[in-house]
Coordinates of C-alpha atoms and ligand atoms in Angstrom, one line a residue:
X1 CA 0.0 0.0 0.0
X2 CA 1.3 3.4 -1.1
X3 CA -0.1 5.2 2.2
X4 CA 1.2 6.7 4.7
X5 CA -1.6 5.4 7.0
X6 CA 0.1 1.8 6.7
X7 CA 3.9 2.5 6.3
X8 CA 4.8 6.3 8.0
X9 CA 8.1 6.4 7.6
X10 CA 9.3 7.7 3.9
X11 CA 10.0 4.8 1.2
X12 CA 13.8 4.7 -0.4
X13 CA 13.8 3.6 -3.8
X14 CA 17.5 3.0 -4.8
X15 CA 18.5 3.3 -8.5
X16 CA 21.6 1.5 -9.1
X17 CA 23.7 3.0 -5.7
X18 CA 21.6 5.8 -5.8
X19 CA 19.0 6.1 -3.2
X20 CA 15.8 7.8 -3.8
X21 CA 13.5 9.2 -1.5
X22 CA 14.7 9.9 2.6
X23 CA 17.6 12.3 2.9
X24 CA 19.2 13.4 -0.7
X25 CA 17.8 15.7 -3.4
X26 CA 18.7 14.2 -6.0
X27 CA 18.8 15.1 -9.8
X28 CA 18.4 13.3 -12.6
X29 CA 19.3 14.9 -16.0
X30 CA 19.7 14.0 -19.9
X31 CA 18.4 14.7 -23.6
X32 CA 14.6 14.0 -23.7
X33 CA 15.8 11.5 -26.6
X34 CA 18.6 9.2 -27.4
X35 CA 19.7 10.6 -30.6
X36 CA 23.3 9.2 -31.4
X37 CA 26.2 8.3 -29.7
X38 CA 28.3 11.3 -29.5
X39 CA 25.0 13.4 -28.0
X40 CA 24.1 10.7 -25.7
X41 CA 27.8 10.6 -24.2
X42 CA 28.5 14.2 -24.5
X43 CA 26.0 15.6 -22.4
X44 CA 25.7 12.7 -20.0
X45 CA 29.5 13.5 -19.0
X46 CA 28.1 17.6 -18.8
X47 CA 25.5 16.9 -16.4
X48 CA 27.6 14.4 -14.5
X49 CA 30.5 16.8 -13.6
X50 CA 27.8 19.3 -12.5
X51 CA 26.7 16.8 -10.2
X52 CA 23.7 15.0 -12.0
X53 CA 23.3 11.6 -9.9
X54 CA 20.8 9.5 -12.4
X55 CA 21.1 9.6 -16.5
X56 CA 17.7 10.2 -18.2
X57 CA 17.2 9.8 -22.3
X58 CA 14.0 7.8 -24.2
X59 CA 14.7 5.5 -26.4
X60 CA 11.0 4.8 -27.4
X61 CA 9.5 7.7 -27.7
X62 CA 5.6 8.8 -26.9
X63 CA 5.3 11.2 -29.7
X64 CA 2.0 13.2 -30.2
X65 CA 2.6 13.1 -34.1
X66 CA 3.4 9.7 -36.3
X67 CA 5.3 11.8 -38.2
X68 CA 8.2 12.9 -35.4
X69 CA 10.7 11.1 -34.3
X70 CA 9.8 7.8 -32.9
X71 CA 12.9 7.0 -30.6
X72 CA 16.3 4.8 -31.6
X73 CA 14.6 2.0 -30.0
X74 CA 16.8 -1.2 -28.7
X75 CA 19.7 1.1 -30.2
X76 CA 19.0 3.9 -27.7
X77 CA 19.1 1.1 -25.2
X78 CA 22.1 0.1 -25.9
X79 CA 23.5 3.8 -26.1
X80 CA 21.6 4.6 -22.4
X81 CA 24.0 1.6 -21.0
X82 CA 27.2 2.3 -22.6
X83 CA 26.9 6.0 -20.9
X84 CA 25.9 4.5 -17.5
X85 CA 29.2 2.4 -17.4
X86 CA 31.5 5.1 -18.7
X87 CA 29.9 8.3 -16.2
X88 CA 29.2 5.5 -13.5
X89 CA 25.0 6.9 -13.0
X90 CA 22.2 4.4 -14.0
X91 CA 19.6 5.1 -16.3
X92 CA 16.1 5.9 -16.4
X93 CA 14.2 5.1 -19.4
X94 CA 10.6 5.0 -20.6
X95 CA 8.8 1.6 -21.5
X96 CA 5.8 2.2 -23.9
X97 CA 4.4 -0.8 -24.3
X98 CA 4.5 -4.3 -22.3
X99 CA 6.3 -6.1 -25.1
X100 CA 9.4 -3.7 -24.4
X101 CA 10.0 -4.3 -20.8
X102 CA 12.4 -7.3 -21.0
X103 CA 14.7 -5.0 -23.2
X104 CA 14.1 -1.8 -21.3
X105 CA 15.3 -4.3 -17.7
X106 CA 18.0 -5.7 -19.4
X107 CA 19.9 -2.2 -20.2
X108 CA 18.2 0.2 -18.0
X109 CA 18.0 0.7 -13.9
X110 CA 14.7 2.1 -13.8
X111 CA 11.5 2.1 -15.7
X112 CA 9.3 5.0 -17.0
X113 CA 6.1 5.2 -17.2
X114 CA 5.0 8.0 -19.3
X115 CA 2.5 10.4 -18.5
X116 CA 0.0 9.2 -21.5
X117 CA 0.7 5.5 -20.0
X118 CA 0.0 6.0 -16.8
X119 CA -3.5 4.3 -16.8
X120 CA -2.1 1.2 -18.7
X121 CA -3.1 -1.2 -16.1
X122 CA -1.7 -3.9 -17.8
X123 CA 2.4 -2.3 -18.3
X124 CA 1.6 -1.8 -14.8
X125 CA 1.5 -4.7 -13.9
X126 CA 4.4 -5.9 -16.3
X127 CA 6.3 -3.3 -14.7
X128 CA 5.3 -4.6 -11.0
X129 CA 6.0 -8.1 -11.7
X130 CA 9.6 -7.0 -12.3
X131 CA 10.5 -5.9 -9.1
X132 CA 13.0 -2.6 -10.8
X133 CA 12.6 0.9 -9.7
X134 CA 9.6 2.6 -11.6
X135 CA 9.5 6.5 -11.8
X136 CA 5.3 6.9 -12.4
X137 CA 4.8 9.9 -14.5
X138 CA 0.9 11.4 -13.7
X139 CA -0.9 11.7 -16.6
X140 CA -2.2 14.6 -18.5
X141 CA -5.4 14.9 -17.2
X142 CA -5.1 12.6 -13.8
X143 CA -6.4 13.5 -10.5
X144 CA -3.6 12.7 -7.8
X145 CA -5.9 9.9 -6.4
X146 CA -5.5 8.4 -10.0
X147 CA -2.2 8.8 -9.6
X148 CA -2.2 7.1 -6.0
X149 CA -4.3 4.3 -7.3
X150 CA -1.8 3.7 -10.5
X151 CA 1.2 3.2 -8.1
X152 CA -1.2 1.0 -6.4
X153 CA -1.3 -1.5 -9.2
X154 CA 2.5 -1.8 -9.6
X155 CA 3.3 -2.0 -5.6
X156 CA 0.1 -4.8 -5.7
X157 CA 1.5 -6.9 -8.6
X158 CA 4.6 -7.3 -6.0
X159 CA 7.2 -3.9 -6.5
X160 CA 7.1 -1.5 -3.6
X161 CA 10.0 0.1 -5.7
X162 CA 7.8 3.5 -7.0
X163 CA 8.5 6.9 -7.3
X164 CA 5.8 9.3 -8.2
X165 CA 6.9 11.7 -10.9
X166 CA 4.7 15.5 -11.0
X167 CA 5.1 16.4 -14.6
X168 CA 2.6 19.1 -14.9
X169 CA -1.3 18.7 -16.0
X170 CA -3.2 20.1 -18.7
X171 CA -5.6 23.5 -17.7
X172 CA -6.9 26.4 -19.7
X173 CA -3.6 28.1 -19.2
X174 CA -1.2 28.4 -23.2
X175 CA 1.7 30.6 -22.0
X176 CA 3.2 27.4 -20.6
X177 CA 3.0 23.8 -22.1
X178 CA 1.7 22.2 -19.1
X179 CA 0.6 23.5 -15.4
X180 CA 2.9 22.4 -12.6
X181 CA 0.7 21.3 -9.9
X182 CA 2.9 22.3 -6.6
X183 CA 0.1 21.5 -4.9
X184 CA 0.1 17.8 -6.2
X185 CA 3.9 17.5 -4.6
X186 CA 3.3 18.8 -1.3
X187 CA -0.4 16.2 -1.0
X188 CA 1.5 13.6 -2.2
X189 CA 3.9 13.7 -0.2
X190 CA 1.6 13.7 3.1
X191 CA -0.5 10.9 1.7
X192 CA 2.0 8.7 0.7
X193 CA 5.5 7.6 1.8
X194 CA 6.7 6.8 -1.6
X195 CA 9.5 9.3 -3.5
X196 CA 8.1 12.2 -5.4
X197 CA 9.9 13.7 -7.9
X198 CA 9.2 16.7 -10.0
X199 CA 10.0 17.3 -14.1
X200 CA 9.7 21.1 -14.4
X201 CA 10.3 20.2 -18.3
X202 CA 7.5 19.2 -19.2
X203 CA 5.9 20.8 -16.4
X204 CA 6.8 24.3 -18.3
X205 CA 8.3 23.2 -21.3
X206 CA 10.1 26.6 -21.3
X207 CA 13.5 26.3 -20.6
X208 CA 14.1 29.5 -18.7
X209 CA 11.0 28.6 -16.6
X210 CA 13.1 25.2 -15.3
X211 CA 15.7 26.5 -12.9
X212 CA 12.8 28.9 -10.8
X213 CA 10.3 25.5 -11.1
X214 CA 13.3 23.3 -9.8
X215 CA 13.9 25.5 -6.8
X216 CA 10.2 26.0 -6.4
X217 CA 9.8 21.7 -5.9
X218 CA 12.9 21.5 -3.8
X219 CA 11.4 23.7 -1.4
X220 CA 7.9 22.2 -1.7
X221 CA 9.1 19.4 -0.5
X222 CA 10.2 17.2 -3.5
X223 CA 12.8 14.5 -3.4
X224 CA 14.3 15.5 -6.4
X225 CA 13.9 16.5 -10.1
X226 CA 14.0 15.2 -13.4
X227 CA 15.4 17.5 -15.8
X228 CA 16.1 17.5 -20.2
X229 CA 19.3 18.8 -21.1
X230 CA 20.8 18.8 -24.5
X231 CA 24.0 20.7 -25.7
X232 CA 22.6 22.1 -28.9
X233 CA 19.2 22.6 -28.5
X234 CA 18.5 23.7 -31.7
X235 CA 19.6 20.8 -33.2
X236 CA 17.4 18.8 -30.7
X237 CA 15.0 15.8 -32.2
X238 CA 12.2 16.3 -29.5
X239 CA 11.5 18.7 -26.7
X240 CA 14.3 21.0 -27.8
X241 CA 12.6 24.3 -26.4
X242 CA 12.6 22.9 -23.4
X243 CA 16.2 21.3 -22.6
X244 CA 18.7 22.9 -20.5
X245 CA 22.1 24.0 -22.6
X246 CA 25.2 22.8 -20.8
X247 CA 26.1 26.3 -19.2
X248 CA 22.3 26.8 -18.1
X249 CA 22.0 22.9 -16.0
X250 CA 25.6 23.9 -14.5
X251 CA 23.6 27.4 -13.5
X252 CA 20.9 25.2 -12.3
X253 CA 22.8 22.6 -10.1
X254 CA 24.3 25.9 -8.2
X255 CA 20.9 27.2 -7.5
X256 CA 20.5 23.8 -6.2
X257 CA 23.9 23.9 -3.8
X258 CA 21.5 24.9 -0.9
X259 CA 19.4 21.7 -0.9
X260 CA 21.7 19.6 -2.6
X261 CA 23.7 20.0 0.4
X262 CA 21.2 20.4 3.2
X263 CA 20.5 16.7 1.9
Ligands
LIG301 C1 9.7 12.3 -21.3 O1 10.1 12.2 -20.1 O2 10.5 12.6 -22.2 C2 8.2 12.2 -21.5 C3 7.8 11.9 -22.7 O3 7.5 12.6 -20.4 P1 5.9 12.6 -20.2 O4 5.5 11.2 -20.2 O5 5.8 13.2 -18.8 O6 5.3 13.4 -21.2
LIG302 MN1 10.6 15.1 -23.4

C-alpha cells in the first residue's frame, strides 16, 4: 500500500547506488531523446561533472505526431547503458508498451512510465511483476488519487519500488506547455510515503521557466527532479525548447547547492 496510513516512515527507492526518497535531493538529468552516440555521451559526462546523480534519455518515444521522431529504440538502449558504465549513474528510461520491458530491464536501472501511460493497467503490472525501480509519470489529465491508485497496481502486482513523478497537468492556461501542480507534490507527499519527484520540463516546457520551477519543488518538499538537457538545443529531435544547454544545467545545479547540500 502506497499510504502513509500503513507505512509512515518515507519509502527509499535505490536506482543502481543511488537512493531515492529519505535524505538526498537528488537530480536526474539528460536529452529527452537518445539521438546518437556522440549526443548521448557528450551531455551525460556535462551533467555528471555538475553533479547529476541519475542519466535520463528515451529510447521509445511517446510522440503526439506519427510523423516525429519515434525514438532509436533497442539502439537507444544500448546507447543509455554504454553511458551509464563510462559516467558511473544508472539510467532511467521510458517503456511504452508491455512487449518492451524485458529489453528496457535488461539495459536500463529504472523504468518510466509516461504520462500518456499511466492508466495502462496492464504495463503496470508488467512493470510490478519485475520488481526494478519505476519512476510513475501522472498523466495529463489525472487527479492525484488516479495517480495514487496507478502506483497501487505496480506496488500490488509485487514492486514497492515506485517513485511518483509530477510532470505538470493540462488547464486552460497556453503561455506554458503544461501547469505544474505544486500543490500535487506537497499532497502527495503527506498521503503517501513513496518518493516524489518533479520534471519542471514538461511541467513548463520553457526552458528558462526550469531552474525557478526546480527551486520551487525543492522547497515544496520534493525529493528530487528530473530535468532534459541537450547541448545544442537547436539541433534537438524532441522537446528542444525545453532542454537545458550545458552552461544553463551547470547554472541550475548551483541554484541547487542549498538543498543539494542540506541533503
Ligand atoms: C519524457 O520524459 O520525455 C516524457 C515523454 O515525459 P511525459 O510522459 O511526462 O510526457
Ligand atoms: Mn521530453
Amino acid at each position: 500500500r502506497v499510504s502513509r496510513d500503513v507505512q509512515p516512515h518515507d519509502s527509499v527507492v535505490n536506482i543502481g547506488n543511488v537512493p531515492v526518497g529519505g535524505q538526498d535531493f537528488v537530480v536526474m538529468a539528460g536529452p529527452c531523446s537518445v539521438e546518437s552516440e556522440p549526443q548521448l555521451l557528450s551531455v551525460a559526462e556535462r551533467v555528471k561533472t555538475h553533479g547529476a546523480r541519475v542519466l535520463r534519455g528515451g529510447a521509445f518515444k511517446p510522440r503526439t505526431s506519427p510523423y516525429d521522431f519515434q525514438g532509436m529504440g533497442i539502439e537507444g538502449l544500448k546507447l543509455l547503458k554504454k553511458a551509464s558504465e563510462l559516467t558511473g549513474m544508472p539510467t532511467v528510461s521510458e517503456v511504452m508498451e508491455i512487449s518492451q520491458v524485458d529489453a528496457v530491464c535488461e539495459y536500463i536501472d529504472c523504468l518510466q512510465i509516461g504520462a500518456r501511460n499511466m492508466q495502462n493497467y496492464g504495463l503496470l503490472k508488467a512493470v510490478g511483476e519485475t520488481g526494478k525501480p519505476v519512476l510513475l509519470k501522472r498523466g495529463l489529465s489525472a487527479t492525484i488519487e488516479e495517480c495514487l491508485l496507478a502506483a497501487e497496481y505496480i506496488v500490488d502486482a509485487g514492486n514497492p519500488n515506485v517513485i511518483l513523478c509530477e510532470r505538470g497537468i493540462r488547464t486552460y492556461e497556453t503561455a506554458t506547455r503544461n501547469t505544474l501542480d505544486l500543490n500535487a507534490v506537497a499532497f502527495m507527499k503527506q498521503r503517501s510515503h513513496l518518493p516524489v519527484l518533479v520534471d519542471p520540463s514538461h511541467g513548463t516546457g520553457v526552458r528558462e521557466l526550469v531552474t525557478p520551477l526546480s527551486r520551487a519543488a525543492a522547497a515544496v518538499g520534493a525529493d528530487g527532479i528530473i530535468v532534459e538537457s541537450h547541448l545544442n538545443p537547436s539541433e534537438a529531435l524532441s522537446d528542444g525548447h525545453q532542454a537545458l544547454t550545458g552552461d544553463m544545467f551547470a547554472q541550475l545545479m548551483q541554484e541547487l547547492t542549498p538543498f543539494v547540500q542540506a541533503a
